[in-house]
Amino acid sequence: MKNVFMIVHELDVNKGGMTTAMLERSKEFYNSGINADVITFDFKTNYNVIIDQLIKQGKMDSRTKMINMFNFFEEKSSSIRNKTNKKIYKVFKLLFKDTIEVQETKNISRYFNSFTGQYIAFKKESKNKNSYIIDTFNNNSRKERFYFFDDKVVKKDVFNNENKVICEVFFDKNSFPYLSRNLSPVSGAIGSIYLLNENKQFKNNIELSSFFIESIVKDSEKNVLICDGPGSFPKMLNTSFDKVKKFAVIHVNHFKNFDENGSVKKQENYIIENADNIDGVIVLTEAQKIDIIEQYKVKNIFVISNFIKNPDKIIDKVPNKKIGHISRMVVTKGINYLIEVAEQVVKVDNEVIFEIYGEGPEKENIEKLISDKMLNANVKLMGYTSKTSEVINTFDCVISTSQYEGQGLSMIEAMLHRKPLIAFDINYGPKDFLVNDFNGYLIENRNIIAMSEQILNLIQNPEKLLRLGYNAEETILNLYDSKKIMNKWKEILF
């Protein structure tokens, strides 16, 4: 049986398309008799809660296991010692002895020496009273910050005289330190790392991460590494396997955002330049493969679409003049153009409502733009939703003003819900599945008037809205059949 390990920096509840695609792939692999688990490298104290939520939301299959680097080394360290490190808690007992507590708020307190008045410590509790931080001070300069989770110390930060973190120490379940790493006080870059319970030193985080991968993956033809997170690619590349296959997936457009001179993103450029040093690089569209081959002259580029998750329930509803959009609120999604489109549509039909779901750094700018154009009654920012299927079912159609895509997973999902799609013609994605006047409309990029006219054309023609919706579903089911996608994976895995 093949064992696939998918590599990404982290998992979290509100992560977007790449995480969704990776977890859906894991499910489909398991359904085909291939073990497919996830490797992560970040430090979190609540991963058990995150995994539970991902499973409850239907994003993660219960068979999928996540193997986290810090959890792995922490559990390994905890297994060595059966007793709690009581000495570290004696340090805190002595720290707070003979102190005066000054409570700033319900959750924040400062502590002063009752004899000298010297500022000793700062404590801040979270909503969970058993989780808190304690800062220690010397002559009003912060020395260390201790993080407690369930009343146990889990991490310590060490500060320099400029109040910058220069070292982090991580503690196991028995409160013994198991890993220490130096940080640049200027850039925050990770330097030397010391795996204390194994008496090992690493020059940087890549070396440690590669050692971690080699610790959990046996060098065997049965095992495969698939790197989904571009930042984690050097960690996979640096492993010394002879028999394990290695692949990297590029989930995004490799060109720099809005850059017309052909410049390529640094991380994606590094992956493509090393394509011939691994077993293959996977992209999501044929157009992207052609562009890469023309520019880089590499050979082992494969086109394999993301697996598409079929909706649990599709509702054919009475048209209600509601236009939908779901994405992260970032510049590349072109939501400012969506607001311009809405402005033109509302001028003709002020009963039309635009609902935008998502969060992100552009939210404040979009809120201002809506207000400036006096569109608050017609354009609604709905925030993040984990119930995308239910939300999409409420729309008449879906629009995308994105300027930059790897494939357009959210567009595909909308079409699977029998929603006609109106999207700008960009690289990469929409032109692969949009056929004008059959399942939606492909609009010249940034042509605001043309997009607004097609929206009005659709919502004023309920019969066409329904017909294009059914065609949209049929198109996606034919193009992205899971058996076809799995066969492509099997061709390169076996």
CSV table of C-alpha atoms in Angstrom, one decimal:
chain,number,residue,atom,x,y,z
A,1,MET,CA,0.0,0.0,0.0
A,2,LYS,CA,1.2,3.5,-0.9
A,3,ASN,CA,1.7,6.0,1.9
A,4,VAL,CA,1.4,9.6,0.9
A,5,PHE,CA,2.6,12.4,3.1
A,6,MET,CA,1.4,15.9,2.1
A,7,ILE,CA,3.6,18.7,3.4
A,8,VAL,CA,2.3,22.1,4.4
A,9,HIS,CA,3.4,24.6,7.1
A,10,GLU,CA,0.2,24.5,9.1
A,11,LEU,CA,-3.5,23.6,9.3
A,12,ASP,CA,-6.1,25.9,10.6
A,13,VAL,CA,-9.9,26.3,10.5
A,14,ASN,CA,-10.1,29.4,8.3
A,15,LYS,CA,-7.5,28.5,5.7
A,16,GLY,CA,-8.5,28.8,2.1
A,17,GLY,CA,-8.4,26.9,-1.2
A,18,MET,CA,-5.0,25.2,-1.0
A,19,THR,CA,-5.9,23.6,2.4
A,20,THR,CA,-9.3,22.6,1.1
A,21,ALA,CA,-7.8,21.0,-2.0
A,22,MET,CA,-5.2,19.1,0.0
A,23,LEU,CA,-7.6,17.7,2.5
A,24,GLU,CA,-10.1,16.7,-0.2
A,25,ARG,CA,-7.2,14.9,-2.0
A,26,SER,CA,-6.4,13.0,1.2
A,27,LYS,CA,-10.0,11.8,1.4
A,28,GLU,CA,-10.0,10.7,-2.3
A,29,PHE,CA,-6.7,8.9,-1.8
A,30,TYR,CA,-8.0,7.0,1.2
A,31,ASN,CA,-11.1,6.1,-0.8
A,32,SER,CA,-8.7,4.6,-3.3
A,33,GLY,CA,-6.7,2.6,-0.8
A,34,ILE,CA,-3.9,5.0,-0.5
A,35,ASN,CA,-2.9,6.3,3.0
A,36,ALA,CA,-2.7,10.1,2.7
A,37,ASP,CA,-1.7,12.1,5.8
A,38,VAL,CA,-0.5,15.7,6.4
A,39,ILE,CA,2.8,16.9,7.8
A,40,THR,CA,2.9,20.3,9.5
A,41,PHE,CA,5.8,22.3,11.1
A,42,ASP,CA,4.2,25.1,13.1
A,43,PHE,CA,3.7,25.4,16.9
A,44,LYS,CA,0.2,25.4,18.2
A,45,THR,CA,-1.2,24.3,21.6
A,46,ASN,CA,-4.8,23.7,20.3
A,47,TYR,CA,-4.2,21.4,17.3
A,48,ASN,CA,-6.6,18.9,18.7
A,49,VAL,CA,-9.4,21.5,18.7
A,50,ILE,CA,-8.5,22.6,15.1
A,51,ILE,CA,-8.6,19.0,13.8
A,52,ASP,CA,-12.0,18.4,15.5
A,53,GLN,CA,-13.4,21.5,13.9
A,54,LEU,CA,-12.1,20.7,10.4
A,55,ILE,CA,-13.7,17.2,10.7
A,56,LYS,CA,-17.0,18.6,12.0
A,57,GLN,CA,-17.1,21.1,9.1
A,58,GLY,CA,-16.5,18.3,6.6
A,59,LYS,CA,-13.2,19.8,5.4
A,60,MET,CA,-11.1,16.9,6.8
A,61,ASP,CA,-11.7,13.2,6.6
A,62,SER,CA,-11.6,11.4,10.0
A,63,ARG,CA,-9.1,8.9,8.5
A,64,THR,CA,-6.6,11.7,7.7
A,65,LYS,CA,-3.8,12.0,10.3
A,66,MET,CA,-1.8,15.2,10.9
A,67,ILE,CA,1.8,14.7,12.1
A,68,ASN,CA,3.1,18.0,13.5
A,69,MET,CA,6.8,18.5,14.1
A,70,PHE,CA,6.5,20.1,17.5
A,71,ASN,CA,3.9,17.5,18.7
A,72,PHE,CA,6.3,14.8,17.5
A,73,PHE,CA,9.3,16.0,19.3
A,74,GLU,CA,7.3,17.0,22.4
A,75,GLU,CA,5.7,13.5,22.7
A,76,LYS,CA,9.1,11.9,22.2
A,77,SER,CA,10.6,14.0,25.0
A,78,SER,CA,7.6,13.3,27.3
A,79,SER,CA,8.0,9.6,26.9
A,80,ILE,CA,11.5,9.8,28.3
A,81,ARG,CA,10.5,11.2,31.7
A,82,ASN,CA,7.5,10.1,33.7
A,83,LYS,CA,7.8,12.8,36.4
A,84,THR,CA,6.9,16.5,36.2
A,85,ASN,CA,9.7,19.1,36.3
A,86,LYS,CA,8.9,20.6,39.7
A,87,LYS,CA,11.9,22.9,39.7
A,88,ILE,CA,10.5,25.2,37.1
A,89,TYR,CA,7.3,25.8,39.2
A,90,LYS,CA,9.4,26.5,42.3
A,91,VAL,CA,11.0,29.3,40.2
A,92,PHE,CA,7.5,30.9,39.8
A,93,LYS,CA,6.7,30.3,43.5
A,94,LEU,CA,9.8,32.2,44.5
A,95,LEU,CA,9.2,34.9,41.9
A,96,PHE,CA,5.8,35.9,43.3
A,97,LYS,CA,6.9,35.6,47.0
A,98,ASP,CA,6.7,38.9,48.9
A,99,THR,CA,5.1,40.7,46.0
A,100,ILE,CA,2.2,43.2,45.8
A,101,GLU,CA,-0.3,42.6,43.0
A,102,VAL,CA,-1.7,45.6,41.2
A,103,GLN,CA,-4.7,44.6,39.0
A,104,GLU,CA,-5.1,46.7,35.9
A,105,THR,CA,-8.1,44.8,34.5
A,106,LYS,CA,-9.9,41.6,35.4
A,107,ASN,CA,-7.3,39.6,33.4
A,108,ILE,CA,-4.1,41.7,33.7
A,109,SER,CA,-2.0,42.1,36.8
A,110,ARG,CA,1.5,43.6,37.6
A,111,TYR,CA,3.6,42.5,40.5
A,112,PHE,CA,6.0,44.5,42.6
A,113,ASN,CA,8.5,43.6,45.3
A,114,SER,CA,6.8,44.4,48.6
A,115,PHE,CA,10.1,45.6,50.1
A,116,THR,CA,11.9,47.4,47.3
A,117,GLY,CA,9.0,48.3,44.9
A,118,GLN,CA,10.9,46.8,42.0
A,119,TYR,CA,8.7,45.7,39.1
A,120,ILE,CA,8.9,41.9,39.1
A,121,ALA,CA,6.3,40.4,36.8
A,122,PHE,CA,3.3,40.9,34.5
A,123,LYS,CA,0.5,38.3,34.1
A,124,LYS,CA,-2.2,38.2,31.5
A,125,GLU,CA,-4.9,35.6,31.5
A,126,SER,CA,-6.9,34.4,28.4
A,127,LYS,CA,-10.6,33.7,28.5
A,128,ASN,CA,-9.6,30.3,29.6
A,129,LYS,CA,-8.2,31.0,33.1
A,130,ASN,CA,-5.9,28.0,32.8
A,131,SER,CA,-4.0,29.6,29.9
A,132,TYR,CA,-2.0,32.7,30.5
A,133,ILE,CA,1.4,34.4,30.0
A,134,ILE,CA,3.9,35.6,32.6
A,135,ASP,CA,6.6,38.2,31.8
A,136,THR,CA,9.5,38.6,34.2
A,137,PHE,CA,11.4,41.9,34.5
A,138,ASN,CA,14.8,43.1,35.8
A,139,ASN,CA,15.2,46.9,36.3
A,140,ASN,CA,12.0,47.4,34.2
A,141,SER,CA,13.5,45.5,31.3
A,142,ARG,CA,11.6,42.4,30.2
A,143,LYS,CA,13.8,39.3,30.5
A,144,GLU,CA,11.5,36.3,29.6
A,145,ARG,CA,7.9,35.5,28.7
A,146,PHE,CA,6.4,32.2,29.7
A,147,TYR,CA,3.3,30.7,28.0
A,148,PHE,CA,1.1,28.5,30.1
A,149,PHE,CA,-1.6,26.2,28.6
A,150,ASP,CA,-3.8,24.2,31.0
A,151,ASP,CA,-1.6,25.5,33.9
A,152,LYS,CA,1.5,24.0,32.4
A,153,VAL,CA,4.4,25.9,30.9
A,154,VAL,CA,4.7,25.2,27.1
A,155,LYS,CA,7.0,27.9,25.8
A,156,LYS,CA,9.4,30.6,26.8
A,157,ASP,CA,10.6,33.7,24.9
A,158,VAL,CA,13.9,35.3,25.9
A,159,PHE,CA,14.4,39.0,25.2
A,160,ASN,CA,17.4,41.3,24.6
A,161,ASN,CA,17.9,44.8,26.0
A,162,GLU,CA,15.9,46.2,23.0
A,163,ASN,CA,12.9,44.1,24.0
A,164,LYS,CA,13.3,41.8,20.9
A,165,VAL,CA,12.9,38.0,21.1
A,166,ILE,CA,16.3,36.3,20.6
A,167,CYS,CA,15.5,32.8,21.7
A,168,GLU,CA,12.5,30.4,22.1
A,169,VAL,CA,12.4,27.4,24.3
A,170,PHE,CA,9.6,24.7,24.1
A,171,PHE,CA,8.5,22.4,26.9
A,172,ASP,CA,7.0,19.0,26.9
A,173,LYS,CA,4.0,17.6,28.8
A,174,ASN,CA,6.2,17.1,31.9
A,175,SER,CA,7.4,20.7,31.7
A,176,PHE,CA,11.0,19.8,30.6
A,177,PRO,CA,12.6,21.8,27.8
A,178,TYR,CA,12.9,19.7,24.6
A,179,LEU,CA,13.8,22.3,21.9
A,180,SER,CA,15.5,25.7,21.9
A,181,ARG,CA,16.0,27.9,18.9
A,182,ASN,CA,17.8,31.3,18.3
A,183,LEU,CA,16.1,34.1,16.5
A,184,SER,CA,17.4,37.2,14.8
A,185,PRO,CA,16.3,40.2,16.8
A,186,VAL,CA,16.1,42.2,13.6
A,187,SER,CA,14.3,40.0,11.1
A,188,GLY,CA,12.9,37.2,13.4
A,189,ALA,CA,14.6,34.6,11.2
A,190,ILE,CA,15.3,31.3,12.9
A,191,GLY,CA,19.0,30.5,13.4
A,192,SER,CA,20.6,27.6,15.3
A,193,ILE,CA,18.2,25.0,16.8
A,194,TYR,CA,19.0,22.6,19.6
A,195,LEU,CA,16.9,19.4,20.0
A,196,LEU,CA,17.7,19.0,23.7
A,197,ASN,CA,16.4,15.6,24.4
A,198,GLU,CA,18.3,14.1,21.5
A,199,ASN,CA,21.5,16.2,22.0
A,200,LYS,CA,21.4,17.4,18.4
A,201,GLN,CA,22.1,20.8,16.8
A,202,PHE,CA,20.8,22.2,13.5
A,203,LYS,CA,22.0,25.2,11.6
A,204,ASN,CA,18.5,26.4,10.7
A,205,ASN,CA,14.8,25.4,10.5
A,206,ILE,CA,15.2,23.7,7.2
A,207,GLU,CA,17.7,21.2,8.6
A,208,LEU,CA,15.5,20.4,11.6
A,209,SER,CA,12.4,20.1,9.4
A,210,SER,CA,14.2,17.7,7.0
A,211,PHE,CA,15.4,15.6,10.0
A,212,PHE,CA,11.8,15.5,11.3
A,213,ILE,CA,10.5,14.3,7.9
A,214,GLU,CA,13.2,11.6,7.8
A,215,SER,CA,12.2,10.6,11.3
A,216,ILE,CA,8.6,9.8,10.4
A,217,VAL,CA,8.9,8.6,6.8
A,218,LYS,CA,10.8,5.4,6.0
A,219,ASP,CA,13.0,5.5,2.9
A,220,SER,CA,10.9,3.1,0.9
A,221,GLU,CA,9.3,2.9,-2.6
A,222,LYS,CA,6.0,2.7,-0.8
A,223,ASN,CA,6.3,6.2,0.5
A,224,VAL,CA,5.6,9.5,-1.4
A,225,LEU,CA,6.0,13.1,-0.4
A,226,ILE,CA,3.8,15.8,-1.9
A,227,CYS,CA,4.7,19.4,-1.0
A,228,ASP,CA,1.6,21.6,-1.1
A,229,GLY,CA,3.0,24.6,0.8
A,230,PRO,CA,5.6,26.4,-1.3
A,231,GLY,CA,7.5,27.7,1.8
A,232,SER,CA,8.0,24.1,2.9
A,233,PHE,CA,9.5,22.9,-0.4
A,234,PRO,CA,13.2,23.4,0.7
A,235,LYS,CA,12.4,21.1,3.7
A,236,MET,CA,11.3,18.3,1.4
A,237,LEU,CA,14.1,18.9,-1.1
A,238,ASN,CA,16.7,18.8,1.6
A,239,THR,CA,15.8,15.2,2.7
A,240,SER,CA,18.3,12.5,1.8
A,241,PHE,CA,15.8,9.8,0.6
A,242,ASP,CA,16.9,7.5,-2.3
A,243,LYS,CA,13.6,5.6,-2.7
A,244,VAL,CA,10.9,8.0,-1.6
A,245,LYS,CA,9.2,9.8,-4.5
A,246,LYS,CA,8.9,13.6,-4.2
A,247,PHE,CA,6.4,15.9,-5.8
A,248,ALA,CA,5.5,19.6,-5.5
A,249,VAL,CA,2.1,21.1,-6.2
A,250,ILE,CA,1.8,24.7,-7.4
A,251,HIS,CA,-1.6,25.9,-6.3
A,252,VAL,CA,-1.3,29.5,-7.6
A,253,ASN,CA,-0.4,31.5,-10.6
A,254,HIS,CA,3.4,31.5,-10.5
A,255,PHE,CA,3.7,35.0,-11.9
A,256,LYS,CA,3.9,37.9,-9.5
A,257,ASN,CA,0.6,39.6,-8.7
A,258,PHE,CA,-0.3,42.1,-11.4
A,259,ASP,CA,3.2,42.0,-12.8
A,260,GLU,CA,3.2,42.4,-16.6
A,261,ASN,CA,7.0,41.8,-17.2
A,262,GLY,CA,7.0,38.0,-16.6
A,263,SER,CA,8.5,38.2,-13.1
A,264,VAL,CA,7.9,35.0,-11.1
A,265,LYS,CA,7.3,34.6,-7.4
A,266,LYS,CA,10.4,33.6,-5.4
A,267,GLN,CA,9.1,30.4,-3.9
A,268,GLU,CA,7.4,29.1,-7.0
A,269,ASN,CA,10.5,30.0,-9.0
A,270,TYR,CA,12.6,27.9,-6.7
A,271,ILE,CA,10.2,25.0,-7.1
A,272,ILE,CA,10.2,25.1,-10.9
A,273,GLU,CA,14.0,25.6,-11.1
A,274,ASN,CA,14.3,22.3,-9.0
A,275,ALA,CA,11.7,20.4,-11.0
A,276,ASP,CA,14.3,18.1,-12.4
A,277,ASN,CA,15.7,17.4,-8.9
A,278,ILE,CA,12.4,15.8,-7.8
A,279,ASP,CA,10.0,13.4,-9.4
A,280,GLY,CA,7.6,16.1,-10.7
A,281,VAL,CA,5.9,19.4,-10.3
A,282,ILE,CA,2.1,19.4,-10.5
A,283,VAL,CA,0.1,22.4,-11.8
A,284,LEU,CA,-3.6,22.7,-12.1
A,285,THR,CA,-4.1,23.8,-15.7
A,286,GLU,CA,-2.7,23.1,-19.1
A,287,ALA,CA,-2.1,26.8,-19.8
A,288,GLN,CA,0.2,27.1,-16.8
A,289,LYS,CA,2.1,24.0,-17.8
A,290,ILE,CA,2.7,25.5,-21.3
A,291,ASP,CA,3.9,28.8,-19.8
A,292,ILE,CA,6.3,27.0,-17.5
A,293,ILE,CA,7.8,24.8,-20.1
A,294,GLU,CA,8.3,27.7,-22.5
A,295,GLN,CA,10.1,29.8,-19.8
A,296,TYR,CA,12.1,27.1,-17.9
A,297,LYS,CA,12.6,24.3,-20.4
A,298,VAL,CA,11.9,21.7,-17.7
A,299,LYS,CA,10.4,18.3,-18.5
A,300,ASN,CA,8.6,16.8,-15.6
A,301,ILE,CA,5.6,19.2,-15.3
A,302,PHE,CA,2.2,17.4,-14.9
A,303,VAL,CA,-1.3,18.7,-15.0
A,304,ILE,CA,-3.6,17.3,-12.4
A,305,SER,CA,-6.7,19.2,-11.3
A,306,ASN,CA,-7.7,19.5,-7.7
A,307,PHE,CA,-10.4,17.0,-6.6
A,308,ILE,CA,-13.8,18.6,-6.6
A,309,LYS,CA,-16.0,18.1,-3.5
A,310,ASN,CA,-19.6,17.4,-4.6
A,311,PRO,CA,-22.2,19.4,-2.6
A,312,ASP,CA,-24.2,17.6,0.0
A,313,LYS,CA,-27.4,19.3,-1.1
A,314,ILE,CA,-28.4,21.4,-4.1
A,315,ILE,CA,-31.5,23.5,-4.0
A,316,ASP,CA,-33.3,24.8,-7.1
A,317,LYS,CA,-34.9,28.0,-5.7
A,318,VAL,CA,-37.0,30.8,-7.0
A,319,PRO,CA,-34.7,33.6,-8.3
A,320,ASN,CA,-34.3,36.4,-5.8
A,321,LYS,CA,-31.9,38.8,-7.5
A,322,LYS,CA,-29.1,37.9,-5.1
A,323,ILE,CA,-25.5,37.8,-6.6
A,324,GLY,CA,-22.8,36.0,-4.6
A,325,HIS,CA,-19.1,36.1,-4.1
A,326,ILE,CA,-16.9,34.0,-1.7
A,327,SER,CA,-13.2,34.6,-1.3
A,328,ARG,CA,-10.5,36.0,0.9
A,329,MET,CA,-10.6,39.8,0.9
A,330,VAL,CA,-7.2,40.4,-0.7
A,331,VAL,CA,-6.1,42.7,-3.5
A,332,THR,CA,-5.7,39.8,-6.0
A,333,LYS,CA,-9.4,39.0,-5.8
A,334,GLY,CA,-10.3,42.3,-7.4
A,335,ILE,CA,-13.2,43.0,-5.1
A,336,ASN,CA,-12.9,46.7,-5.8
A,337,TYR,CA,-14.0,45.9,-9.4
A,338,LEU,CA,-16.9,43.9,-8.0
A,339,ILE,CA,-18.1,47.1,-6.2
A,340,GLU,CA,-17.8,49.0,-9.5
A,341,VAL,CA,-19.9,46.3,-11.2
A,342,ALA,CA,-22.5,46.4,-8.4
A,343,GLU,CA,-22.7,50.2,-8.9
A,344,GLN,CA,-23.6,49.8,-12.5
A,345,VAL,CA,-26.1,47.0,-11.9
A,346,VAL,CA,-27.9,48.9,-9.1
A,347,LYS,CA,-28.3,52.0,-11.4
A,348,VAL,CA,-30.6,49.8,-13.6
A,349,ASP,CA,-32.2,47.6,-10.9
A,350,ASN,CA,-32.0,48.6,-7.3
A,351,GLU,CA,-33.5,45.4,-6.1
A,352,VAL,CA,-30.3,43.5,-6.8
A,353,ILE,CA,-28.3,42.5,-3.7
A,354,PHE,CA,-24.6,41.6,-3.8
A,355,GLU,CA,-23.5,39.4,-0.9
A,356,ILE,CA,-19.7,39.1,-0.4
A,357,TYR,CA,-18.4,36.4,2.0
A,358,GLY,CA,-14.9,36.4,3.4
A,359,GLU,CA,-12.4,38.2,5.6
A,360,GLY,CA,-9.0,39.6,4.9
A,361,PRO,CA,-6.7,42.7,4.8
A,362,GLU,CA,-8.7,44.5,2.2
A,363,LYS,CA,-12.0,44.5,4.1
A,364,GLU,CA,-11.6,48.0,5.5
A,365,ASN,CA,-10.9,49.4,2.0
A,366,ILE,CA,-13.9,47.6,0.6
A,367,GLU,CA,-16.1,48.9,3.4
A,368,LYS,CA,-15.0,52.5,2.6
A,369,LEU,CA,-15.6,52.0,-1.1
A,370,ILE,CA,-19.1,50.7,-0.6
A,371,SER,CA,-19.9,53.6,1.7
A,372,ASP,CA,-18.3,56.2,-0.7
A,373,LYS,CA,-20.5,54.9,-3.5
A,374,MET,CA,-23.6,54.8,-1.2
A,375,LEU,CA,-24.1,51.1,-1.9
A,376,ASN,CA,-24.7,49.9,1.7
A,377,ALA,CA,-28.3,48.9,1.0
A,378,ASN,CA,-27.3,46.7,-2.0
A,379,VAL,CA,-23.8,45.4,-1.2
A,380,LYS,CA,-23.4,43.4,2.0
A,381,LEU,CA,-20.2,42.2,3.6
A,382,MET,CA,-21.2,38.9,5.2
A,383,GLY,CA,-17.9,37.9,6.9
A,384,TYR,CA,-16.3,34.4,6.9
A,385,THR,CA,-18.5,31.4,6.5
A,386,SER,CA,-17.8,27.7,7.0
A,387,LYS,CA,-21.1,26.8,5.5
A,388,THR,CA,-20.2,27.6,1.9
A,389,SER,CA,-22.7,25.0,0.4
A,390,GLU,CA,-25.7,26.5,2.2
A,391,VAL,CA,-24.6,30.0,1.3
A,392,ILE,CA,-24.1,29.3,-2.4
A,393,ASN,CA,-27.6,27.7,-2.6
A,394,THR,CA,-29.1,31.2,-1.7
A,395,PHE,CA,-27.5,32.9,-4.8
A,396,ASP,CA,-29.0,33.4,-8.3
A,397,CYS,CA,-25.5,33.4,-9.8
A,398,VAL,CA,-21.9,33.9,-8.7
A,399,ILE,CA,-19.4,36.5,-10.0
A,400,SER,CA,-15.6,36.6,-9.9
A,401,THR,CA,-13.6,39.7,-10.4
A,402,SER,CA,-10.4,37.9,-9.4
A,403,GLN,CA,-7.2,39.1,-11.2
A,404,TYR,CA,-5.1,36.2,-10.3
A,405,GLU,CA,-5.9,32.5,-9.9
A,406,GLY,CA,-4.2,29.0,-9.9
A,407,GLN,CA,-7.4,27.3,-10.9
A,408,GLY,CA,-10.4,29.0,-9.4
A,409,LEU,CA,-11.7,26.4,-6.9
A,410,SER,CA,-14.5,28.6,-5.5
A,411,MET,CA,-15.8,29.3,-9.0
A,412,ILE,CA,-15.9,25.5,-9.7
A,413,GLU,CA,-17.7,24.9,-6.4
A,414,ALA,CA,-20.4,27.5,-7.3
A,415,MET,CA,-21.0,25.9,-10.7
A,416,LEU,CA,-21.4,22.5,-9.0
A,417,HIS,CA,-24.3,24.1,-7.1
A,418,ARG,CA,-25.9,24.9,-10.5
A,419,LYS,CA,-25.0,28.5,-10.3
A,420,PRO,CA,-24.1,30.3,-13.6
A,421,LEU,CA,-20.7,31.9,-13.2
A,422,ILE,CA,-19.7,35.4,-14.6
A,423,ALA,CA,-16.0,35.9,-14.4
A,424,PHE,CA,-13.2,38.0,-15.8
A,425,ASP,CA,-10.9,36.2,-18.3
A,426,ILE,CA,-7.6,35.8,-16.5
A,427,ASN,CA,-4.9,33.2,-16.1
A,428,TYR,CA,-5.4,30.6,-14.9
A,429,GLY,CA,-8.7,28.8,-14.6
A,430,PRO,CA,-12.0,30.4,-15.8
A,431,LYS,CA,-11.4,29.8,-19.6
A,432,ASP,CA,-11.0,26.1,-18.8
A,433,PHE,CA,-14.6,25.6,-17.7
A,434,LEU,CA,-16.6,28.7,-18.8
A,435,VAL,CA,-18.5,28.7,-22.1
A,436,ASN,CA,-20.4,31.9,-23.0
A,437,ASP,CA,-24.2,31.6,-22.9
A,438,PHE,CA,-23.9,27.9,-22.0
A,439,ASN,CA,-22.9,27.8,-18.3
A,440,GLY,CA,-22.1,31.5,-17.6
A,441,TYR,CA,-20.0,34.3,-19.2
A,442,LEU,CA,-16.3,34.9,-19.6
A,443,ILE,CA,-15.8,38.7,-19.6
A,444,GLU,CA,-12.9,40.7,-20.9
A,445,ASN,CA,-10.8,41.4,-17.8
A,446,ARG,CA,-11.8,44.6,-15.9
A,447,ASN,CA,-14.7,45.3,-18.4
A,448,ILE,CA,-17.1,46.6,-15.8
A,449,ILE,CA,-19.9,47.5,-18.2
A,450,ALA,CA,-19.8,44.1,-19.9
A,451,MET,CA,-20.0,42.2,-16.7
A,452,SER,CA,-22.8,44.3,-15.3
A,453,GLU,CA,-24.8,43.9,-18.5
A,454,GLN,CA,-24.5,40.1,-18.3
A,455,ILE,CA,-25.6,40.1,-14.7
A,456,LEU,CA,-28.7,42.1,-15.6
A,457,ASN,CA,-29.3,39.8,-18.6
A,458,LEU,CA,-29.3,36.7,-16.3
A,459,ILE,CA,-31.3,37.9,-13.4
A,460,GLN,CA,-34.0,39.3,-15.7
A,461,ASN,CA,-34.3,35.9,-17.4
A,462,PRO,CA,-35.2,33.2,-14.9
A,463,GLU,CA,-35.4,30.5,-17.5
A,464,LYS,CA,-31.9,31.2,-18.8
A,465,LEU,CA,-30.7,31.4,-15.2
A,466,LEU,CA,-32.0,27.9,-14.5
A,467,ARG,CA,-30.7,26.4,-17.8
A,468,LEU,CA,-27.2,27.8,-17.5
A,469,GLY,CA,-27.1,26.6,-13.9
A,470,TYR,CA,-27.8,23.0,-14.9
A,471,ASN,CA,-25.2,23.3,-17.7
A,472,ALA,CA,-22.7,24.6,-15.2
A,473,GLU,CA,-23.1,21.5,-13.0
A,474,GLU,CA,-22.8,19.2,-16.0
A,475,THR,CA,-19.7,20.9,-17.2
A,476,ILE,CA,-17.8,20.5,-13.9
A,477,LEU,CA,-18.9,16.9,-13.4
A,478,ASN,CA,-17.6,16.0,-16.8
A,479,LEU,CA,-14.3,17.9,-16.6
A,480,TYR,CA,-13.4,17.1,-13.1
A,481,ASP,CA,-14.6,13.5,-12.6
A,482,SER,CA,-12.8,12.1,-9.5
A,483,LYS,CA,-11.9,8.9,-11.3
A,484,LYS,CA,-10.1,10.8,-14.1
A,485,ILE,CA,-8.2,12.8,-11.6
A,486,MET,CA,-7.3,9.7,-9.5
A,487,ASN,CA,-6.0,7.9,-12.6
A,488,LYS,CA,-3.7,10.8,-13.3
A,489,TRP,CA,-2.3,10.6,-9.8
A,490,LYS,CA,-1.9,6.8,-10.0
A,491,GLU,CA,0.1,7.3,-13.2
A,492,ILE,CA,2.8,9.2,-11.4
A,493,LEU,CA,2.6,7.6,-7.9
A,494,PHE,CA,3.0,4.0,-9.0
